[in-house]
mmCIF file of C-alpha atoms in Angstrom:
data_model
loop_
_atom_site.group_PDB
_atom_site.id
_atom_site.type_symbol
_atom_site.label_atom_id
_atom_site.label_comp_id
_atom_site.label_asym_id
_atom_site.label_seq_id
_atom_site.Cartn_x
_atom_site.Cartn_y
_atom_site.Cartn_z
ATOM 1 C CA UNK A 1 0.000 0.000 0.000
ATOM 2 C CA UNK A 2 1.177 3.178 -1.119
ATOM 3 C CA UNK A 3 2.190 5.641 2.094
ATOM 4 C CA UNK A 4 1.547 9.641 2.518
ATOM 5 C CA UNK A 5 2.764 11.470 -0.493
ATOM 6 C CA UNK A 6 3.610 15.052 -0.452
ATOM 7 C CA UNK A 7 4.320 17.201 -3.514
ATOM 8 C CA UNK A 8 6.751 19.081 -4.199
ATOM 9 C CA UNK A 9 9.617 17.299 -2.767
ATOM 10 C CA UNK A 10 11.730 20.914 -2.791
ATOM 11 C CA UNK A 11 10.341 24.482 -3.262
ATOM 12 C CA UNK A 12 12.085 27.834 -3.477
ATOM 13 C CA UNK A 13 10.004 30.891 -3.575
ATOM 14 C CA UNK A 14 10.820 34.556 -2.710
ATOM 15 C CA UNK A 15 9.548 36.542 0.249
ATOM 16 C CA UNK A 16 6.018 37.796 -0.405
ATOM 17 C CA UNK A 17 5.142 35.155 -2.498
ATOM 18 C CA UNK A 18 2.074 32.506 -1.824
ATOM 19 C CA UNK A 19 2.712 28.618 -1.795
ATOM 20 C CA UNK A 20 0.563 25.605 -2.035
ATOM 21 C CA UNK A 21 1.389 22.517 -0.215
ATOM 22 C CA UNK A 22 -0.186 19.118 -1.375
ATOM 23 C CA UNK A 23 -0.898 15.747 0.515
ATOM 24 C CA UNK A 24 -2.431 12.309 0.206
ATOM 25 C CA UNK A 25 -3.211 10.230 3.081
ATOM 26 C CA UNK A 26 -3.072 6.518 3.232
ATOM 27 C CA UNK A 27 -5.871 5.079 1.649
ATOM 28 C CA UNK A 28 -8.306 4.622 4.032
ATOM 29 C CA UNK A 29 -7.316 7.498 6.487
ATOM 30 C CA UNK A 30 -9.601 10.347 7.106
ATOM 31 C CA UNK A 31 -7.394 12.624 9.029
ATOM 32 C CA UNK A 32 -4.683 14.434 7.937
ATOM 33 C CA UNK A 33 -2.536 16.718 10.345
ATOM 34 C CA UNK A 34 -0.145 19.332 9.172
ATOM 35 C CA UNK A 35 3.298 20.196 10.731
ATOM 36 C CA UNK A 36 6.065 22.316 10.378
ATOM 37 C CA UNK A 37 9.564 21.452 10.922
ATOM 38 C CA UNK A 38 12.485 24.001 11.472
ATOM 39 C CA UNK A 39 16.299 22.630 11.228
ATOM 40 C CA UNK A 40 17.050 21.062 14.551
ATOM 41 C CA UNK A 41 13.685 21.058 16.288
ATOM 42 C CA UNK A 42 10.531 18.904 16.708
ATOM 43 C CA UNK A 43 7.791 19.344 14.805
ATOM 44 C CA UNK A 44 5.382 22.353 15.222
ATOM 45 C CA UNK A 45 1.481 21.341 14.728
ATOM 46 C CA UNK A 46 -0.066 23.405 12.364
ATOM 47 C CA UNK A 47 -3.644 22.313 11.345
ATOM 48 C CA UNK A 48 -5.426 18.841 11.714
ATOM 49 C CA UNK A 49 -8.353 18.396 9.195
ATOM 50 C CA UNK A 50 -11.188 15.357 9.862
ATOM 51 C CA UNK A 51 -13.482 14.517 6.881
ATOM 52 C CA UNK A 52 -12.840 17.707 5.448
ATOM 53 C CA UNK A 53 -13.181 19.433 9.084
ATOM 54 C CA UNK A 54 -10.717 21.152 10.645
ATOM 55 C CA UNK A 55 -10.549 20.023 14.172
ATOM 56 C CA UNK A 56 -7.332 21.696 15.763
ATOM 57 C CA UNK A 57 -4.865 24.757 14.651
ATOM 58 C CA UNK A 58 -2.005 25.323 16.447
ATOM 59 C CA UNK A 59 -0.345 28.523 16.951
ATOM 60 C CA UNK A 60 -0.064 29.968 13.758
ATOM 61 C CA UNK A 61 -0.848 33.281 11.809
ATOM 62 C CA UNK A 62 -3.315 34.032 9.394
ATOM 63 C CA UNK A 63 -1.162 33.418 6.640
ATOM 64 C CA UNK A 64 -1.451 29.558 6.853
ATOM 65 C CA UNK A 65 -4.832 28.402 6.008
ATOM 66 C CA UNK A 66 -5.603 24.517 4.721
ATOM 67 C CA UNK A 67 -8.181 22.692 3.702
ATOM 68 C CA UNK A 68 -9.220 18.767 2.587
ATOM 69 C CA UNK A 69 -10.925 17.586 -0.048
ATOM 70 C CA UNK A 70 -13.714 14.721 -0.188
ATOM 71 C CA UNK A 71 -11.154 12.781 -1.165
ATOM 72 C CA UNK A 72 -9.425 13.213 1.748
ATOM 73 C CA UNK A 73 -6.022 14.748 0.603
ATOM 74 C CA UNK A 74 -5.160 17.898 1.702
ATOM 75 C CA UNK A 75 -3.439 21.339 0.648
ATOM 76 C CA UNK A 76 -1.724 23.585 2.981
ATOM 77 C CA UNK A 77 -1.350 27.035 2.173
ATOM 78 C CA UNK A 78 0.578 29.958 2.860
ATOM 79 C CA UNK A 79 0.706 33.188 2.060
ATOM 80 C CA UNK A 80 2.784 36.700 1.959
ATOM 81 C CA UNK A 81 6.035 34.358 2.685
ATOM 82 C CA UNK A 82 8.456 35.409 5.185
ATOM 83 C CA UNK A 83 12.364 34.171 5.700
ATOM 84 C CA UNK A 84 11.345 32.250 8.747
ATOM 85 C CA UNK A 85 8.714 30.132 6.989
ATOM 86 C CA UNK A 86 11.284 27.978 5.076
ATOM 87 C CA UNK A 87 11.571 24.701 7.226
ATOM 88 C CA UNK A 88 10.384 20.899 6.339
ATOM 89 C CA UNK A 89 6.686 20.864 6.622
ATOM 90 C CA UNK A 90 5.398 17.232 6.809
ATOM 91 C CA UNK A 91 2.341 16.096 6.248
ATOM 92 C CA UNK A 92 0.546 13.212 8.161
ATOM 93 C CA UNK A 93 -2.156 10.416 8.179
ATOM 94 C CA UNK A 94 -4.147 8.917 10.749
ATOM 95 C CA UNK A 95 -7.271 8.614 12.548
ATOM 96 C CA UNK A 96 -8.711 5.242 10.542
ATOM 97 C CA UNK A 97 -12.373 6.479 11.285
ATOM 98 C CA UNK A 98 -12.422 7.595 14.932
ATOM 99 C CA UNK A 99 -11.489 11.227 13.945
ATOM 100 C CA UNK A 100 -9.012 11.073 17.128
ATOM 101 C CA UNK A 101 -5.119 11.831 16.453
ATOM 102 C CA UNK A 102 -4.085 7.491 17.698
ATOM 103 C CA UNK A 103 -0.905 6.704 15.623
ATOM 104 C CA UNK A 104 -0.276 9.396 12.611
ATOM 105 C CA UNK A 105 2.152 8.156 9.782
ATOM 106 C CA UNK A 106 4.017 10.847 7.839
ATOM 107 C CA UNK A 107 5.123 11.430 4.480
ATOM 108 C CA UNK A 108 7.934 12.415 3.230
ATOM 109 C CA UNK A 109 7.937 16.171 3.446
ATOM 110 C CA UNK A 110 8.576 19.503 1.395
ATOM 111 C CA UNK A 111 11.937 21.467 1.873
ATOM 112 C CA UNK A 112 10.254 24.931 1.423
ATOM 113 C CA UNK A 113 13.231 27.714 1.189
ATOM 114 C CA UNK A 114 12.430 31.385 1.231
ATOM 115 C CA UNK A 115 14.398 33.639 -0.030
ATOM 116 C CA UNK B 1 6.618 23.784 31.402
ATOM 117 C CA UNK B 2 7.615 21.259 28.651
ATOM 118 C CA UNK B 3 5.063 18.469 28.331
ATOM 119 C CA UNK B 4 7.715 15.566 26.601
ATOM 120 C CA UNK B 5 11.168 15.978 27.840
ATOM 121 C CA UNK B 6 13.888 14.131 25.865
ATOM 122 C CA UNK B 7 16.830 15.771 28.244
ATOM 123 C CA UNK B 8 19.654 13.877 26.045
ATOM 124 C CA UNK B 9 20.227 16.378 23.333
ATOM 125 C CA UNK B 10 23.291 14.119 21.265
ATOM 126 C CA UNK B 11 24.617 10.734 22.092
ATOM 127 C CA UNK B 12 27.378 9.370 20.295
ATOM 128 C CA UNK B 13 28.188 5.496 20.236
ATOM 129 C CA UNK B 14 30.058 2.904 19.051
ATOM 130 C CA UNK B 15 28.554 0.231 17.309
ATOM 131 C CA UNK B 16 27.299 -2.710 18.909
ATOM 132 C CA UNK B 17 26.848 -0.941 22.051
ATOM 133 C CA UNK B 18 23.243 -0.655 23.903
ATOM 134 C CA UNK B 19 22.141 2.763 24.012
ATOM 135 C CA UNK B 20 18.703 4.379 25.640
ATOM 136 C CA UNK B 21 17.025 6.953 25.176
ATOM 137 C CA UNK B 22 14.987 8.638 27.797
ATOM 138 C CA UNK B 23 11.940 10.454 27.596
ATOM 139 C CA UNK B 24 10.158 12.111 30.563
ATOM 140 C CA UNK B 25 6.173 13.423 30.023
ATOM 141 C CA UNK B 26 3.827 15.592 31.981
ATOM 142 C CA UNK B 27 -0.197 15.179 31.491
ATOM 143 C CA UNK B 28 -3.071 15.702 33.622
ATOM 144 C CA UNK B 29 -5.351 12.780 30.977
ATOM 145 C CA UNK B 30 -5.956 9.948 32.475
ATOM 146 C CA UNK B 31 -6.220 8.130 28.673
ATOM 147 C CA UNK B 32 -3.088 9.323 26.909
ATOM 148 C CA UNK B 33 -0.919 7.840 24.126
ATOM 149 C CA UNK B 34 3.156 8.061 24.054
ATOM 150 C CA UNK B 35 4.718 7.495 21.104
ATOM 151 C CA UNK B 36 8.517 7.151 19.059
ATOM 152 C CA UNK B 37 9.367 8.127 16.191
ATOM 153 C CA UNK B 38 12.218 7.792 14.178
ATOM 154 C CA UNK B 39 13.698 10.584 11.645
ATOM 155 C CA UNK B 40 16.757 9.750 9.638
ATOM 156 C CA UNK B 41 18.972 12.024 7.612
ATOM 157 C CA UNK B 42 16.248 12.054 4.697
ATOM 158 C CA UNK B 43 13.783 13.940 6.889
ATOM 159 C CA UNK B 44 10.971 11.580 6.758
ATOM 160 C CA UNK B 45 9.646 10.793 9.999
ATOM 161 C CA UNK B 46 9.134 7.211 10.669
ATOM 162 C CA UNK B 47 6.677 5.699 13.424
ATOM 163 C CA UNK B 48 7.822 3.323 15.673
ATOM 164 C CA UNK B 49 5.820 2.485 18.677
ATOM 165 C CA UNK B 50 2.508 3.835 20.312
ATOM 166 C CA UNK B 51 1.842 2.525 23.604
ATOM 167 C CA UNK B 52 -1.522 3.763 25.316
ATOM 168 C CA UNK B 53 -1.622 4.748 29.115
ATOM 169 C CA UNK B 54 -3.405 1.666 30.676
ATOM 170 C CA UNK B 55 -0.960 -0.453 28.880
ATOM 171 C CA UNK B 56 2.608 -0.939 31.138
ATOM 172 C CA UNK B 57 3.330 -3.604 29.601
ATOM 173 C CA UNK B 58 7.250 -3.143 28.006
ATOM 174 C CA UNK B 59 7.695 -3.940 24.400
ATOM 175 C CA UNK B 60 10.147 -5.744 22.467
ATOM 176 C CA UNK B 61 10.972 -5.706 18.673
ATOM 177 C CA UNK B 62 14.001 -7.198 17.623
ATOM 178 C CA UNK B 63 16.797 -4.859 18.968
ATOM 179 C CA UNK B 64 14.087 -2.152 19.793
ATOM 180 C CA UNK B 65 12.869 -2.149 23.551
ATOM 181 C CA UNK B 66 10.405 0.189 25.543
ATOM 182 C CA UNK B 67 10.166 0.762 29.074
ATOM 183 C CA UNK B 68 6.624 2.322 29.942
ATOM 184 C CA UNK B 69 6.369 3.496 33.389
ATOM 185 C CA UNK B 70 3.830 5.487 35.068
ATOM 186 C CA UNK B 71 4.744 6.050 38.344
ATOM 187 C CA UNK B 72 7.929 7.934 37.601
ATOM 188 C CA UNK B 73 6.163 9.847 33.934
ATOM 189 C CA UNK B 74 9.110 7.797 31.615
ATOM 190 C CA UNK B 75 9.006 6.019 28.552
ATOM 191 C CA UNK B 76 12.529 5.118 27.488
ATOM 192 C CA UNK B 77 13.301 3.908 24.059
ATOM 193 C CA UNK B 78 16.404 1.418 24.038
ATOM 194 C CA UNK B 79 18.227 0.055 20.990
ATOM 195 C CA UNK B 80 20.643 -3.289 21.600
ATOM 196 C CA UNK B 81 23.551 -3.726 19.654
ATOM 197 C CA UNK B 82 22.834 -0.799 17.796
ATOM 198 C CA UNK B 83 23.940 -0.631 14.211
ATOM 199 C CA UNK B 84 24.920 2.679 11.669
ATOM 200 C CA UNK B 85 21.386 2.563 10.451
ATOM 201 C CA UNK B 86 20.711 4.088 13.681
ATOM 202 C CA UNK B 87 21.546 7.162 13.402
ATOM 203 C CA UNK B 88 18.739 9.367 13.608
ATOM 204 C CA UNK B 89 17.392 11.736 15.626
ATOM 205 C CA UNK B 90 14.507 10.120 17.692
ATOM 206 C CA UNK B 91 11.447 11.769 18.755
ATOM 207 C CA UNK B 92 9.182 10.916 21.743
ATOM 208 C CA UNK B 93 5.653 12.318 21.829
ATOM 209 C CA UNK B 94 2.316 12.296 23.706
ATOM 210 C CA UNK B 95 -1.177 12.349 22.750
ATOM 211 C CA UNK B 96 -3.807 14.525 25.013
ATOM 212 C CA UNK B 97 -6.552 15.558 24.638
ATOM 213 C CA UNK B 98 -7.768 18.858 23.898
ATOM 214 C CA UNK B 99 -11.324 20.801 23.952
ATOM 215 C CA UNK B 100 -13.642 19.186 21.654
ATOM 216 C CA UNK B 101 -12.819 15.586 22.635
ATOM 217 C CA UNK B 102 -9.736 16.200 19.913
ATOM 218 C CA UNK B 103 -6.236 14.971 20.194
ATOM 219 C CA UNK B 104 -2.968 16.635 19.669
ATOM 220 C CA UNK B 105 0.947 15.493 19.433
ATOM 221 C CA UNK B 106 3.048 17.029 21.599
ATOM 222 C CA UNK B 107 6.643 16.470 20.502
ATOM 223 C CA UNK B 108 10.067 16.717 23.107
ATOM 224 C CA UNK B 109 12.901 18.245 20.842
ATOM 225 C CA UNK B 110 14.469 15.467 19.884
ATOM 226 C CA UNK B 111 17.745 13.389 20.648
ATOM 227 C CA UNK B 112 20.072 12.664 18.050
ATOM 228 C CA UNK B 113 21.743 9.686 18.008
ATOM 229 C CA UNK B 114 24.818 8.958 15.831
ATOM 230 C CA UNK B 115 26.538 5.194 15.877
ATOM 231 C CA UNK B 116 29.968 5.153 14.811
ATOM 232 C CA UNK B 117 31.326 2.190 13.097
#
């Protein structure tokens, strides 16, 4: 069975610019969580979405917004990008029908540089 | 306060020693999950174990082992004769819940480990 998939792998954008984030869940996973990872920390939670609901946001600005589609993938977005927004931001699956955050399964991440 | 505590920042090792990793957690749930997770050099953060709070039971897989215990807030991560392909930086989290009967990760910052042939 095929595991999360992000897209891109790698992004470079400029400050000020807007990015779109994509994500696939493992079939058969409803939730889909958001995080974002700078160099040499743990992961920050950004957004968790539950058949197409969101149902937590961490603390984040305005700027990041996200949403999932019926078929349960997901895009993260965010916008007027500043330096400190380039970090790993991973993507992950989980919550096989209870809607609860049990064991979440990532994907491989995008490396989003700002410059 | 910090909720996971992972107070080993680097280890370095030799292979084929044992090596553990120690993770301290704070919650006020009674029903809480702790969790390990693996992230090697490619980024991609790989799940190892969940253990739930009623559950003290400690868990083996292969050279993996888990020590669960409530009474002093710890659940250690240990790797036996640990190999190159260790080295990784290895998270511990916990689950809690939140308003709205939702759950969230909590993550401790990490301790990287690097084996050294």
């Amino acid at each position: 069975d095929a595991g999360v998939t992000q897209s891109p792998t790698h992004l470079i954008k400029t400050r000020g610019q807007q990015v779109t984030l994509r994500c696939s869940p493992i079939s058969g996973h409803k939730s889909v969580s958001w995080y974002q990872q700078v160099l040499g920390q743990g992961p920050q939670f950004i957004f968790q979405y539950y058949e197409k609901e969101e149902r937590g946001r961490g603390n984040f600005p305005d700027r990041f917004s996200a949403r999932q589609f019926p078929n349960y993938s997901s895009e993260l977005n965010v916008n007027a990008l500043l330096l400190g927004d380039s970090a790993l931001y991973l993507c992950a699956s989980g919550g096989e029908g209870t809607g609860m955050i049990d064991t979440q399964y990532f994907g491989p991440g995008t490396r989003l540089t700002v410059l | 306060a910090q909720k996971v505590t992972q107070a080993q920042t680097e280890i370095s090792v030799v292979e084929k020693e044992d090596v553990t990793l120690d993770c301290v957690y704070e919650t006020r749930d009674t029903t809480y999950y702790l969790f390990w997770y693996k992230q090697p050099p490619s980024g991609e953060l790989v799940f190892l174990i969940r253990r739930n709070s009623f559950d003290e039971q400690n868990e083996i897989s292969g050279r993996y082992s888990w020590n669960f215990q409530k009474s002093t807030s710890s659940f250690n991560f240990t790797i036996t004769a640990s190999q190159v392909v260790d080295s990784a930086v290895y998270f511990c989290a916990l689950s809690e819940r939140e308003a709205g009967n939702n759950r969230k990760l909590i993550w401790g910052l990490g301790t990287s480990l690097a084996v050294n042939p």
